[in-house]
Amino acid sequence: MTMIVEVKNLKKKYKKEWVLKGVEFSIPKPQIVALVGPNGSGKTTLLNCMTNLLAINSGTIKLLGKDYTDPSIFYDISYLQDNRVLYGNLTAYDHLKFVCGVQKQPDTKIMEVAERIGMTSYLNKRVQNFSLGMKQHLLLALAIINDPKLLLLDEPLNGLDPTSAINLRKVLLELHKEGTSMIVSSHNLDEIDRLTNTIFFMKDGQILQESLRDYTMKEYYLTVNDVEKAKRVLREHEINFHMTEEGQIVFQDKEVSAQQVILHLNGQDVFIEDLEVNRIGAEKRYLELFEGNVSS
């Protein structure tokens, strides 16, 4: 099987500062990979190097089994950059028609992609009149119009409202099911948790490749009919918990399952009136790695 991505000892510096210090990673099979790190950690630099927009100082990059400088690979990969690549005087349709020509795709793909993204209502409007979210929709449409085997996305959720973010996630997961591999650079750790368990943390110019399965927990918020009795029951069973200001009981599933807790409570006539679940994954690991980069 052809390796999707293979990067070895990649180094890149700006003037005298090394940004990428021997980056190495591989993606052996179709999957979604998250690229996470603080601003300035080198995420965009890495993506620009991989797509030959920046010259590298040393190292090797192979995409879909070919050298990253091979022009033919750009029929099979796409790169969603920020909206500075868009032209205000052109319409969304103009942008898509141009890319169809470059990618040797029929014009019928324009409406197909616009409907998939949900941007048919402003397809013929000039980009200079677009909101930030509308620009993100257009960037994604441009990136998928060639049905890429590998899709690189730099902050695809930037400027999207919750509904648009949900729809974008749906599109990305559909593309993955269709066989598209992705590297998604994003600060939205909650969405990362919903997209993938595989994450590349950018730190000190290198990549730490990990699975979120090793760090993911669930946090449960219980509303019960008798708070004081519930607290006594949990203490008797040595279950760690804390209380919210609203009187909810909070515990994690690291040491005990939610089913066990509920059985303990129900056995003492304490009944659950409401149950909320919060998944803790990428954010937990991010805080462990970059505590000094998080503003209070």
PDB file of N, CA, C and O in Angstrom, residues 63-89:
ATOM      1  N   LEU A  63       4.347  12.591  -0.655  1.00  0.00           N
ATOM      2  CA  LEU A  63       2.896  12.627  -0.559  1.00  0.00           C
ATOM      3  C   LEU A  63       2.320  11.647  -1.565  1.00  0.00           C
ATOM      4  O   LEU A  63       2.643  11.730  -2.763  1.00  0.00           O
ATOM      5  N   LEU A  64       1.528  10.711  -1.097  1.00  0.00           N
ATOM      6  CA  LEU A  64       0.913   9.697  -1.963  1.00  0.00           C
ATOM      7  C   LEU A  64       1.977   8.953  -2.775  1.00  0.00           C
ATOM      8  O   LEU A  64       1.776   8.623  -3.947  1.00  0.00           O
ATOM      9  N   GLY A  65       3.136   8.736  -2.141  1.00  0.00           N
ATOM     10  CA  GLY A  65       4.198   7.967  -2.769  1.00  0.00           C
ATOM     11  C   GLY A  65       5.086   8.745  -3.724  1.00  0.00           C
ATOM     12  O   GLY A  65       6.028   8.185  -4.287  1.00  0.00           O
ATOM     13  N   LYS A  66       4.815  10.061  -3.897  1.00  0.00           N
ATOM     14  CA  LYS A  66       5.608  10.877  -4.817  1.00  0.00           C
ATOM     15  C   LYS A  66       6.334  11.981  -4.060  1.00  0.00           C
ATOM     16  O   LYS A  66       5.904  12.400  -2.990  1.00  0.00           O
ATOM     17  N   ASP A  67       7.433  12.460  -4.655  1.00  0.00           N
ATOM     18  CA  ASP A  67       8.128  13.596  -4.074  1.00  0.00           C
ATOM     19  C   ASP A  67       7.204  14.808  -4.081  1.00  0.00           C
ATOM     20  O   ASP A  67       6.447  15.035  -5.035  1.00  0.00           O
ATOM     21  N   TYR A  68       7.264  15.610  -3.015  1.00  0.00           N
ATOM     22  CA  TYR A  68       6.333  16.731  -2.852  1.00  0.00           C
ATOM     23  C   TYR A  68       6.488  17.818  -3.913  1.00  0.00           C
ATOM     24  O   TYR A  68       5.627  18.693  -4.066  1.00  0.00           O
ATOM     25  N   THR A  69       7.592  17.793  -4.679  1.00  0.00           N
ATOM     26  CA  THR A  69       7.795  18.772  -5.742  1.00  0.00           C
ATOM     27  C   THR A  69       7.249  18.306  -7.083  1.00  0.00           C
ATOM     28  O   THR A  69       7.275  19.058  -8.061  1.00  0.00           O
ATOM     29  N   ASP A  70       6.752  17.087  -7.140  1.00  0.00           N
ATOM     30  CA  ASP A  70       6.198  16.538  -8.385  1.00  0.00           C
ATOM     31  C   ASP A  70       4.867  17.226  -8.691  1.00  0.00           C
ATOM     32  O   ASP A  70       3.907  17.078  -7.932  1.00  0.00           O
ATOM     33  N   PRO A  71       4.769  17.990  -9.786  1.00  0.00           N
ATOM     34  CA  PRO A  71       3.529  18.729 -10.071  1.00  0.00           C
ATOM     35  C   PRO A  71       2.295  17.840 -10.202  1.00  0.00           C
ATOM     36  O   PRO A  71       1.172  18.293  -9.937  1.00  0.00           O
ATOM     37  N   SER A  72       2.476  16.591 -10.584  1.00  0.00           N
ATOM     38  CA  SER A  72       1.323  15.719 -10.819  1.00  0.00           C
ATOM     39  C   SER A  72       0.545  15.409  -9.540  1.00  0.00           C
ATOM     40  O   SER A  72      -0.635  15.061  -9.591  1.00  0.00           O
ATOM     41  N   ILE A  73       1.191  15.553  -8.367  1.00  0.00           N
ATOM     42  CA  ILE A  73       0.482  15.212  -7.123  1.00  0.00           C
ATOM     43  C   ILE A  73      -0.644  16.198  -6.823  1.00  0.00           C
ATOM     44  O   ILE A  73      -1.563  15.882  -6.066  1.00  0.00           O
ATOM     45  N   PHE A  74      -0.590  17.389  -7.430  1.00  0.00           N
ATOM     46  CA  PHE A  74      -1.587  18.402  -7.087  1.00  0.00           C
ATOM     47  C   PHE A  74      -2.931  18.176  -7.773  1.00  0.00           C
ATOM     48  O   PHE A  74      -3.863  18.954  -7.581  1.00  0.00           O
ATOM     49  N   TYR A  75      -3.026  17.107  -8.554  1.00  0.00           N
ATOM     50  CA  TYR A  75      -4.347  16.663  -9.002  1.00  0.00           C
ATOM     51  C   TYR A  75      -5.010  15.800  -7.931  1.00  0.00           C
ATOM     52  O   TYR A  75      -6.217  15.573  -7.977  1.00  0.00           O
ATOM     53  N   ASP A  76      -4.216  15.324  -6.989  1.00  0.00           N
ATOM     54  CA  ASP A  76      -4.730  14.397  -5.972  1.00  0.00           C
ATOM     55  C   ASP A  76      -4.676  14.938  -4.552  1.00  0.00           C
ATOM     56  O   ASP A  76      -5.118  14.272  -3.621  1.00  0.00           O
ATOM     57  N   ILE A  77      -4.087  16.122  -4.369  1.00  0.00           N
ATOM     58  CA  ILE A  77      -4.087  16.730  -3.040  1.00  0.00           C
ATOM     59  C   ILE A  77      -4.642  18.146  -3.129  1.00  0.00           C
ATOM     60  O   ILE A  77      -4.666  18.755  -4.212  1.00  0.00           O
ATOM     61  N   SER A  78      -5.103  18.675  -2.003  1.00  0.00           N
ATOM     62  CA  SER A  78      -5.570  20.056  -1.927  1.00  0.00           C
ATOM     63  C   SER A  78      -5.142  20.651  -0.594  1.00  0.00           C
ATOM     64  O   SER A  78      -4.952  19.925   0.390  1.00  0.00           O
ATOM     65  N   TYR A  79      -5.032  21.968  -0.581  1.00  0.00           N
ATOM     66  CA  TYR A  79      -4.589  22.678   0.615  1.00  0.00           C
ATOM     67  C   TYR A  79      -5.540  23.845   0.868  1.00  0.00           C
ATOM     68  O   TYR A  79      -5.618  24.777   0.056  1.00  0.00           O
ATOM     69  N   LEU A  80      -6.264  23.793   1.960  1.00  0.00           N
ATOM     70  CA  LEU A  80      -7.144  24.889   2.349  1.00  0.00           C
ATOM     71  C   LEU A  80      -6.330  25.863   3.196  1.00  0.00           C
ATOM     72  O   LEU A  80      -5.958  25.566   4.326  1.00  0.00           O
ATOM     73  N   GLN A  81      -6.027  27.033   2.610  1.00  0.00           N
ATOM     74  CA  GLN A  81      -5.271  28.062   3.317  1.00  0.00           C
ATOM     75  C   GLN A  81      -6.234  29.095   3.917  1.00  0.00           C
ATOM     76  O   GLN A  81      -7.458  28.893   3.933  1.00  0.00           O
ATOM     77  N   ASP A  82      -5.694  30.227   4.378  1.00  0.00           N
ATOM     78  CA  ASP A  82      -6.590  31.262   4.894  1.00  0.00           C
ATOM     79  C   ASP A  82      -7.147  32.073   3.735  1.00  0.00           C
ATOM     80  O   ASP A  82      -6.751  31.925   2.577  1.00  0.00           O
ATOM     81  N   ASN A  83      -8.099  32.967   4.029  1.00  0.00           N
ATOM     82  CA  ASN A  83      -8.857  33.615   2.954  1.00  0.00           C
ATOM     83  C   ASN A  83      -8.089  34.706   2.201  1.00  0.00           C
ATOM     84  O   ASN A  83      -8.648  35.343   1.309  1.00  0.00           O
ATOM     85  N   ARG A  84      -6.824  34.898   2.541  1.00  0.00           N
ATOM     86  CA  ARG A  84      -6.030  35.870   1.778  1.00  0.00           C
ATOM     87  C   ARG A  84      -5.782  35.405   0.346  1.00  0.00           C
ATOM     88  O   ARG A  84      -5.360  36.211  -0.502  1.00  0.00           O
ATOM     89  N   VAL A  85      -6.038  34.132   0.065  1.00  0.00           N
ATOM     90  CA  VAL A  85      -5.844  33.634  -1.298  1.00  0.00           C
ATOM     91  C   VAL A  85      -7.040  33.944  -2.185  1.00  0.00           C
ATOM     92  O   VAL A  85      -6.987  33.709  -3.397  1.00  0.00           O
ATOM     93  N   LEU A  86      -8.120  34.487  -1.619  1.00  0.00           N
ATOM     94  CA  LEU A  86      -9.323  34.800  -2.387  1.00  0.00           C
ATOM     95  C   LEU A  86      -9.236  36.192  -3.005  1.00  0.00           C
ATOM     96  O   LEU A  86      -8.542  37.073  -2.494  1.00  0.00           O
ATOM     97  N   TYR A  87      -9.986  36.402  -4.097  1.00  0.00           N
ATOM     98  CA  TYR A  87     -10.010  37.679  -4.807  1.00  0.00           C
ATOM     99  C   TYR A  87     -11.368  38.351  -4.621  1.00  0.00           C
ATOM    100  O   TYR A  87     -12.401  37.806  -5.023  1.00  0.00           O
ATOM    101  N   GLY A  88     -11.355  39.529  -4.005  1.00  0.00           N
ATOM    102  CA  GLY A  88     -12.597  40.212  -3.670  1.00  0.00           C
ATOM    103  C   GLY A  88     -13.468  40.563  -4.850  1.00  0.00           C
ATOM    104  O   GLY A  88     -14.702  40.585  -4.737  1.00  0.00           O
ATOM    105  N   ASN A  89     -12.876  40.856  -6.003  1.00  0.00           N
ATOM    106  CA  ASN A  89     -13.660  41.276  -7.169  1.00  0.00           C
ATOM    107  C   ASN A  89     -14.333  40.110  -7.889  1.00  0.00           C
ATOM    108  O   ASN A  89     -15.206  40.330  -8.740  1.00  0.00           O
TER     109      ASN A  89
END
